[in-house]
Amino acid sequence: GPNSGCFSPWRALLLPTSLRCGKLPSPRSRPGPSHRLSPSPSGDAPKLVIIGRDGVLNQYKEEHIKSPEEFEPIPGALEAVSRMCHAGFHVVMATNQPGLGQGVLDMTTLNAVHLHMNQLLQRMGGRIDGVFLCPHTPAEQCECRKPAPGLLKLIGERFGTDLADVAVVGDTVRDLQAAQAAGCEPHLLLTGRSQDLPQAQAEHMVS
């Protein structure tokens, strides 16, 4: 549809709409660590982009990422996030982490992975402004595991943002389904689990 898109790997990222064709909004200074995501004095909600983690920011691994050393950025991904930050967008992560529910991951390890992730981003002037995760296994049939829209709706509520104005970037069908169910703009990256997807099939998925 007109509000969805199919994108090649991050190095050719054309998201969001205001970043298309290289027309960047005027850069602004990046918020410091103490910055709080609150509406601006004019009452405008923050501009958000919601991204997945595995297969979007870092290389996807079937066995889960169980240490910071296993976090391997996809070429161009950190740069793309930094570019969006400098363009005035807040980048928020929504990620399924069933390893927590399965007992193969704990929050201490996951926090260490995300600290490492943000340290890599900070070197490039970027940041993730929030990590929202689902710890449940598919068998638990929760409302927050993508393709359910629970995580995305929670992000919209926390940041006071109309999800119709928010782009969701993922590498799987369930990312697209969650975005559509939440009323967001779905965008498919041809990375991670979709890196070998034929272009025609990818375009059909987001049409």
CSV table of C-alpha atoms in Angstrom, one decimal:
chain,number,residue,atom,x,y,z
A,1,GLY,CA,0.0,0.0,0.0
A,2,PRO,CA,1.0,3.7,-0.1
A,3,ASN,CA,2.1,3.7,3.5
A,4,SER,CA,4.3,0.6,3.4
A,5,GLY,CA,7.6,0.0,1.9
A,6,CYS,CA,10.2,-2.6,1.0
A,7,PHE,CA,13.8,-1.7,1.6
A,8,SER,CA,17.1,-3.3,0.8
A,9,PRO,CA,19.8,-3.5,3.5
A,10,TRP,CA,20.3,-0.7,5.9
A,11,ARG,CA,23.1,0.9,3.8
A,12,ALA,CA,20.4,1.8,1.2
A,13,LEU,CA,17.8,2.7,3.8
A,14,LEU,CA,15.2,5.2,2.6
A,15,LEU,CA,13.1,5.4,5.8
A,16,PRO,CA,11.2,7.3,7.0
A,17,THR,CA,9.3,9.3,4.4
A,18,SER,CA,11.1,12.6,5.5
A,19,LEU,CA,14.4,10.9,4.8
A,20,ARG,CA,13.5,9.6,1.3
A,21,CYS,CA,15.6,10.8,-1.6
A,22,GLY,CA,18.2,12.2,0.7
A,23,LYS,CA,16.0,15.1,1.9
A,24,LEU,CA,17.0,15.2,5.5
A,25,PRO,CA,15.3,17.5,7.9
A,26,SER,CA,17.5,20.1,9.5
A,27,PRO,CA,19.8,18.2,11.9
A,28,ARG,CA,19.4,19.0,15.5
A,29,SER,CA,21.6,18.3,18.5
A,30,ARG,CA,21.2,14.8,19.9
A,31,PRO,CA,19.6,14.6,23.3
A,32,GLY,CA,21.9,13.9,26.2
A,33,PRO,CA,21.6,10.9,28.5
A,34,SER,CA,19.3,12.7,30.8
A,35,HIS,CA,16.8,13.5,28.0
A,36,ARG,CA,13.3,12.4,28.7
A,37,LEU,CA,10.9,11.5,25.9
A,38,SER,CA,8.1,14.0,26.6
A,39,PRO,CA,6.0,16.1,24.2
A,40,SER,CA,7.6,19.3,23.1
A,41,PRO,CA,6.5,22.7,24.5
A,42,SER,CA,4.2,23.0,21.5
A,43,GLY,CA,2.4,19.8,22.5
A,44,ASP,CA,3.8,17.8,19.6
A,45,ALA,CA,4.5,14.1,20.4
A,46,PRO,CA,8.1,12.9,19.7
A,47,LYS,CA,8.7,11.5,16.2
A,48,LEU,CA,9.3,7.8,16.6
A,49,VAL,CA,10.6,5.0,14.5
A,50,ILE,CA,10.2,1.5,15.9
A,51,ILE,CA,12.8,-1.2,14.9
A,52,GLY,CA,13.3,-4.8,15.6
A,53,ARG,CA,16.6,-6.1,16.9
A,54,ASP,CA,17.7,-9.5,15.6
A,55,GLY,CA,18.0,-9.4,11.8
A,56,VAL,CA,17.5,-5.6,11.8
A,57,LEU,CA,20.2,-4.1,13.9
A,58,ASN,CA,22.4,-7.2,14.4
A,59,GLN,CA,22.9,-10.5,12.6
A,60,TYR,CA,20.1,-13.0,13.4
A,61,LYS,CA,21.2,-16.2,15.3
A,62,GLU,CA,18.8,-19.1,15.8
A,63,GLU,CA,20.4,-19.8,19.3
A,64,HIS,CA,19.7,-16.3,20.6
A,65,ILE,CA,22.3,-13.7,21.5
A,66,LYS,CA,23.6,-14.8,24.9
A,67,SER,CA,26.5,-12.4,25.4
A,68,PRO,CA,27.6,-9.0,24.3
A,69,GLU,CA,30.3,-10.6,22.2
A,70,GLU,CA,27.6,-12.4,20.1
A,71,PHE,CA,26.0,-9.0,19.1
A,72,GLU,CA,27.3,-8.6,15.5
A,73,PRO,CA,25.9,-5.4,13.9
A,74,ILE,CA,24.6,-5.7,10.3
A,75,PRO,CA,26.8,-3.5,8.0
A,76,GLY,CA,25.3,-0.1,7.8
A,77,ALA,CA,22.7,-0.6,10.6
A,78,LEU,CA,24.3,1.5,13.3
A,79,GLU,CA,24.9,4.3,10.8
A,80,ALA,CA,21.3,4.2,9.7
A,81,VAL,CA,20.0,4.5,13.3
A,82,SER,CA,22.5,7.4,13.9
A,83,ARG,CA,21.2,9.1,10.8
A,84,MET,CA,17.6,8.9,12.0
A,85,CYS,CA,18.6,10.2,15.4
A,86,HIS,CA,20.4,13.2,13.9
A,87,ALA,CA,17.3,13.9,11.7
A,88,GLY,CA,15.2,14.3,14.9
A,89,PHE,CA,13.7,10.9,15.2
A,90,HIS,CA,13.6,8.8,18.4
A,91,VAL,CA,14.4,5.2,17.6
A,92,VAL,CA,12.7,2.7,19.9
A,93,MET,CA,13.2,-1.1,19.8
A,94,ALA,CA,10.4,-3.7,20.0
A,95,THR,CA,11.8,-7.2,20.2
A,96,ASN,CA,10.6,-10.7,20.9
A,97,GLN,CA,13.0,-12.4,23.4
A,98,PRO,CA,11.5,-15.8,24.0
A,99,GLY,CA,14.8,-17.0,25.4
A,100,LEU,CA,13.8,-15.3,28.7
A,101,GLY,CA,10.7,-17.4,28.9
A,102,GLN,CA,12.6,-20.5,27.9
A,103,GLY,CA,15.2,-20.0,30.6
A,104,VAL,CA,18.2,-19.7,28.2
A,105,LEU,CA,18.5,-16.0,28.8
A,106,ASP,CA,18.3,-13.8,31.9
A,107,MET,CA,17.7,-10.1,32.2
A,108,THR,CA,21.3,-9.5,33.5
A,109,THR,CA,22.7,-10.9,30.2
A,110,LEU,CA,20.1,-9.1,28.1
A,111,ASN,CA,20.9,-5.8,29.7
A,112,ALA,CA,24.6,-6.4,29.1
A,113,VAL,CA,23.9,-7.0,25.4
A,114,HIS,CA,21.8,-3.8,25.1
A,115,LEU,CA,24.4,-1.8,27.0
A,116,HIS,CA,27.0,-3.0,24.5
A,117,MET,CA,24.6,-2.2,21.6
A,118,ASN,CA,24.1,1.4,22.9
A,119,GLN,CA,27.8,1.9,23.4
A,120,LEU,CA,28.4,1.0,19.8
A,121,LEU,CA,25.7,3.4,18.7
A,122,GLN,CA,27.0,6.2,20.9
A,123,ARG,CA,30.3,6.1,19.1
A,124,MET,CA,28.4,7.1,15.9
A,125,GLY,CA,26.2,9.6,17.6
A,126,GLY,CA,23.2,7.4,17.7
A,127,ARG,CA,21.1,5.9,20.5
A,128,ILE,CA,18.1,3.6,21.1
A,129,ASP,CA,15.7,5.7,23.2
A,130,GLY,CA,13.8,2.7,24.6
A,131,VAL,CA,13.8,-1.1,24.5
A,132,PHE,CA,10.4,-2.8,24.8
A,133,LEU,CA,10.6,-6.6,24.9
A,134,CYS,CA,8.3,-9.6,25.1
A,135,PRO,CA,9.8,-12.3,27.3
A,136,HIS,CA,7.1,-14.9,26.5
A,137,THR,CA,7.3,-18.1,24.4
A,138,PRO,CA,4.8,-18.6,21.5
A,139,ALA,CA,2.9,-21.2,23.6
A,140,GLU,CA,2.0,-18.5,26.1
A,141,GLN,CA,-0.2,-16.8,23.5
A,142,CYS,CA,0.4,-13.3,25.0
A,143,GLU,CA,-0.6,-10.0,23.6
A,144,CYS,CA,2.9,-8.5,23.4
A,145,ARG,CA,4.7,-11.1,21.2
A,146,LYS,CA,4.8,-10.0,17.6
A,147,PRO,CA,2.7,-10.5,15.4
A,148,ALA,CA,0.4,-9.3,18.2
A,149,PRO,CA,0.4,-5.5,18.4
A,150,GLY,CA,0.8,-5.2,22.2
A,151,LEU,CA,4.4,-4.0,22.3
A,152,LEU,CA,3.7,-1.4,19.6
A,153,LYS,CA,0.6,-0.1,21.3
A,154,LEU,CA,2.5,0.2,24.6
A,155,ILE,CA,5.2,2.3,22.9
A,156,GLY,CA,2.5,4.5,21.5
A,157,GLU,CA,0.9,5.0,24.9
A,158,ARG,CA,4.2,5.6,26.7
A,159,PHE,CA,5.3,8.3,24.2
A,160,GLY,CA,1.9,9.8,23.5
A,161,THR,CA,2.3,9.2,19.8
A,162,ASP,CA,-0.3,8.4,17.2
A,163,LEU,CA,0.9,5.1,15.8
A,164,ALA,CA,-0.4,6.1,12.3
A,165,ASP,CA,2.6,8.4,12.1
A,166,VAL,CA,5.1,5.8,13.2
A,167,ALA,CA,7.1,3.5,10.9
A,168,VAL,CA,7.9,0.0,12.0
A,169,VAL,CA,11.0,-1.6,10.6
A,170,GLY,CA,11.5,-5.4,10.7
A,171,ASP,CA,12.8,-8.4,8.8
A,172,THR,CA,9.9,-10.8,9.2
A,173,VAL,CA,6.2,-11.2,8.2
A,174,ARG,CA,5.3,-11.0,11.9
A,175,ASP,CA,6.9,-7.6,12.1
A,176,LEU,CA,4.7,-6.4,9.3
A,177,GLN,CA,1.6,-8.1,10.8
A,178,ALA,CA,2.2,-6.4,14.2
A,179,ALA,CA,2.7,-3.0,12.5
A,180,GLN,CA,-0.5,-3.4,10.5
A,181,ALA,CA,-2.5,-4.5,13.5
A,182,ALA,CA,-1.3,-1.5,15.5
A,183,GLY,CA,-2.0,0.9,12.7
A,184,CYS,CA,1.7,1.7,12.0
A,185,GLU,CA,3.5,2.0,8.7
A,186,PRO,CA,5.1,-1.4,8.0
A,187,HIS,CA,8.6,-1.5,6.4
A,188,LEU,CA,10.4,-4.6,5.5
A,189,LEU,CA,14.2,-4.7,5.5
A,190,LEU,CA,15.8,-7.3,3.2
A,191,THR,CA,18.2,-8.3,6.0
A,192,GLY,CA,18.2,-11.1,8.6
A,193,ARG,CA,15.5,-13.6,7.9
A,194,SER,CA,14.5,-11.8,4.7
A,195,GLN,CA,18.0,-11.3,3.2
A,196,ASP,CA,17.4,-14.0,0.6
A,197,LEU,CA,13.8,-13.0,-0.2
A,198,PRO,CA,13.2,-12.3,-3.9
A,199,GLN,CA,12.4,-8.7,-4.6
A,200,ALA,CA,9.0,-9.5,-6.1
A,201,GLN,CA,8.0,-11.6,-3.1
A,202,ALA,CA,9.1,-8.9,-0.7
A,203,GLU,CA,7.1,-6.2,-2.5
A,204,HIS,CA,4.0,-8.5,-2.5
A,205,MET,CA,4.4,-8.9,1.3
A,206,VAL,CA,4.2,-5.1,1.9
A,207,SER,CA,1.6,-4.3,-0.7
